[in-house]
CSV table of C-alpha atoms in Angstrom, one decimal:
chain,number,residue,atom,x,y,z
A,30,UNK,CA,161.2,200.8,141.5
A,31,UNK,CA,160.1,197.7,143.3
A,32,UNK,CA,157.0,197.0,141.5
A,33,UNK,CA,159.1,196.7,138.5
A,34,UNK,CA,162.1,194.2,139.6
A,35,UNK,CA,159.6,192.4,141.6
A,36,UNK,CA,160.4,191.3,145.6
A,37,UNK,CA,163.7,191.6,146.7
A,38,UNK,CA,166.3,188.2,146.5
A,39,UNK,CA,167.3,186.2,149.0
A,40,UNK,CA,171.3,187.2,148.8
A,41,UNK,CA,172.7,185.5,152.1
A,42,UNK,CA,172.1,183.7,155.2
A,43,UNK,CA,174.5,184.4,158.7
A,44,UNK,CA,176.9,186.8,156.4
A,45,UNK,CA,177.3,183.7,154.2
A,46,UNK,CA,176.5,185.1,150.2
A,47,UNK,CA,175.0,182.3,147.3
A,48,UNK,CA,178.1,182.2,145.2
A,49,UNK,CA,180.9,181.9,148.5
A,50,UNK,CA,183.8,179.8,148.4
A,51,UNK,CA,184.0,176.8,150.4
A,52,UNK,CA,186.6,178.5,152.2
A,53,UNK,CA,185.5,182.0,152.7
A,54,UNK,CA,182.5,180.3,154.4
A,55,UNK,CA,185.4,178.4,156.8
A,56,UNK,CA,186.7,181.5,157.1
A,57,UNK,CA,183.6,183.2,158.6
A,58,UNK,CA,183.1,180.7,160.7
A,59,UNK,CA,186.1,178.1,161.3
A,60,UNK,CA,184.6,175.9,163.8
A,61,UNK,CA,183.4,174.2,161.1
A,62,UNK,CA,183.1,170.8,160.2
A,63,UNK,CA,183.6,169.7,156.0
A,64,UNK,CA,181.6,166.4,155.4
A,65,UNK,CA,180.1,165.7,152.2
A,66,UNK,CA,176.6,165.6,151.7
A,67,UNK,CA,174.2,162.1,150.4
A,68,UNK,CA,174.2,162.8,146.6
A,69,UNK,CA,178.2,164.1,147.0
A,70,UNK,CA,178.6,168.0,147.6
A,71,UNK,CA,180.8,169.5,149.6
A,72,UNK,CA,178.8,170.9,153.4
A,73,UNK,CA,180.4,173.0,155.7
A,74,UNK,CA,178.4,172.0,158.6
A,75,UNK,CA,177.8,174.4,162.4
A,76,UNK,CA,176.3,172.9,165.5
A,77,UNK,CA,175.1,175.4,168.1
A,78,UNK,CA,175.5,178.9,167.0
A,79,UNK,CA,172.9,181.2,168.2
A,80,UNK,CA,172.8,185.2,165.9
A,81,UNK,CA,170.7,187.0,166.8
A,82,UNK,CA,169.3,186.6,169.4
A,83,UNK,CA,167.9,182.8,167.3
A,84,UNK,CA,169.9,180.3,167.9
A,85,UNK,CA,170.8,177.1,165.2
A,86,UNK,CA,171.6,173.6,167.1
A,87,UNK,CA,172.4,172.8,163.3
A,88,UNK,CA,173.8,175.0,160.0
A,89,UNK,CA,175.0,174.0,157.0
A,90,UNK,CA,175.8,175.2,153.2
A,91,UNK,CA,176.1,173.2,150.4
A,92,UNK,CA,178.6,174.7,147.5
A,93,UNK,CA,178.2,173.4,143.5
A,94,UNK,CA,181.3,172.9,141.9
A,95,UNK,CA,181.1,175.7,139.5
A,96,UNK,CA,178.4,178.2,141.7
A,97,UNK,CA,180.0,178.2,145.1
A,98,UNK,CA,177.8,177.9,148.3
A,99,UNK,CA,174.5,177.6,147.0
A,100,UNK,CA,172.1,175.7,149.7
A,101,UNK,CA,172.0,176.4,153.2
A,102,UNK,CA,170.2,174.2,155.8
A,103,UNK,CA,169.4,175.3,159.0
A,104,UNK,CA,167.6,173.6,162.2
A,105,UNK,CA,166.2,175.9,164.7
A,106,UNK,CA,165.3,175.7,168.7
A,107,UNK,CA,161.4,175.6,169.3
A,108,UNK,CA,161.8,179.1,170.8
A,109,UNK,CA,163.8,180.9,167.4
A,110,UNK,CA,160.3,179.5,165.2
A,111,UNK,CA,159.0,183.1,165.3
A,112,UNK,CA,162.1,185.0,165.2
A,113,UNK,CA,163.5,182.7,161.6
A,114,UNK,CA,160.0,183.3,160.3
A,115,UNK,CA,159.7,187.2,161.2
A,116,UNK,CA,163.2,187.4,159.7
A,117,UNK,CA,162.1,185.8,156.3
A,118,UNK,CA,159.5,187.3,156.0
A,119,UNK,CA,161.0,190.9,156.6
A,120,UNK,CA,164.0,190.0,153.7
A,121,UNK,CA,161.2,188.3,150.7
A,122,UNK,CA,158.2,189.1,152.0
A,123,UNK,CA,154.7,187.7,152.4
A,124,UNK,CA,155.4,184.1,151.8
A,125,UNK,CA,154.0,182.6,148.0
A,126,UNK,CA,152.3,179.6,149.8
A,127,UNK,CA,151.4,179.0,153.0
A,128,UNK,CA,149.7,176.5,155.1
A,129,UNK,CA,148.5,177.4,158.4
A,130,UNK,CA,145.4,179.0,159.9
A,131,UNK,CA,145.3,182.7,160.7
A,132,UNK,CA,146.9,183.4,164.0
A,133,UNK,CA,148.5,180.2,163.8
A,134,UNK,CA,152.0,180.3,166.0
A,135,UNK,CA,155.2,180.4,163.9
A,136,UNK,CA,156.2,176.4,165.8
A,137,UNK,CA,152.5,175.9,162.8
A,138,UNK,CA,153.3,177.0,160.1
A,139,UNK,CA,154.9,176.2,156.5
A,140,UNK,CA,155.8,178.2,154.4
A,141,UNK,CA,157.4,178.5,150.7
A,142,UNK,CA,158.9,181.5,149.3
A,143,UNK,CA,159.5,181.1,144.6
A,144,UNK,CA,161.9,184.2,144.4
A,145,UNK,CA,162.2,186.9,140.5
A,146,UNK,CA,166.5,185.4,140.7
A,147,UNK,CA,166.0,181.9,140.9
A,148,UNK,CA,165.3,181.1,144.8
A,149,UNK,CA,163.9,178.7,147.0
A,150,UNK,CA,162.7,179.4,150.5
A,151,UNK,CA,160.8,176.9,152.8
A,152,UNK,CA,160.5,177.3,156.0
A,153,UNK,CA,158.9,175.1,158.7
A,154,UNK,CA,157.9,175.3,161.9
A,155,UNK,CA,157.1,171.6,162.9
A,156,UNK,CA,159.9,170.3,161.7
A,157,UNK,CA,161.6,173.3,163.4
A,158,UNK,CA,163.9,173.6,159.7
A,159,UNK,CA,164.3,176.0,157.1
A,160,UNK,CA,166.1,175.7,153.7
A,161,UNK,CA,167.4,178.5,151.0
A,162,UNK,CA,167.9,177.4,147.5
A,163,UNK,CA,170.5,179.8,145.8
A,164,UNK,CA,170.1,180.6,141.7
A,165,UNK,CA,172.2,178.2,141.4
A,166,UNK,CA,171.8,175.2,143.0
A,167,UNK,CA,169.3,173.5,140.8
A,168,UNK,CA,172.1,170.1,141.8
A,169,UNK,CA,171.3,170.3,145.3
A,170,UNK,CA,167.3,170.2,145.6
A,171,UNK,CA,167.6,166.7,146.3
A,172,UNK,CA,169.6,167.3,148.8
A,173,UNK,CA,167.3,169.8,150.3
A,174,UNK,CA,163.9,168.0,150.2
A,175,UNK,CA,165.5,164.8,151.9
A,176,UNK,CA,167.4,167.0,154.0
A,177,UNK,CA,163.8,168.3,155.2
A,178,UNK,CA,162.0,165.1,155.5
A,179,UNK,CA,164.5,164.3,158.5
A,180,UNK,CA,163.0,164.3,161.6
A,181,UNK,CA,164.4,167.1,164.2
A,182,UNK,CA,167.5,166.0,165.8
């Protein structure tokens, strides 16, 4: 069956699903902070959280007006690089593109996934950054590009 529908699609990050409302995310993580992204999107930011032995310095969820949460961007700690990359590969398979030599550490790896339902995933080990754009996240694509270009905190 997998061959007929393609690789699995990405539906959520830290139990927040693409399409979830701002209030659903706020209820899941009440310690977060509401912000506005550079292009005007509502954003919900979490600082210093740990899930499944992965430490995230910052996680930002961005929302579109009609499609709910459609972009998540996270900065992880250096010791979490391998775990983040491993979870991505477990969830959606090998990357569509990867920049690293065989045997390179995840901290030195950059990977990109283009998934069959329109989702896009970027993993940047050197910048300790991961971004996931949902199928309805086209309007948020520029925010993801600009956040990836920022230096790690």
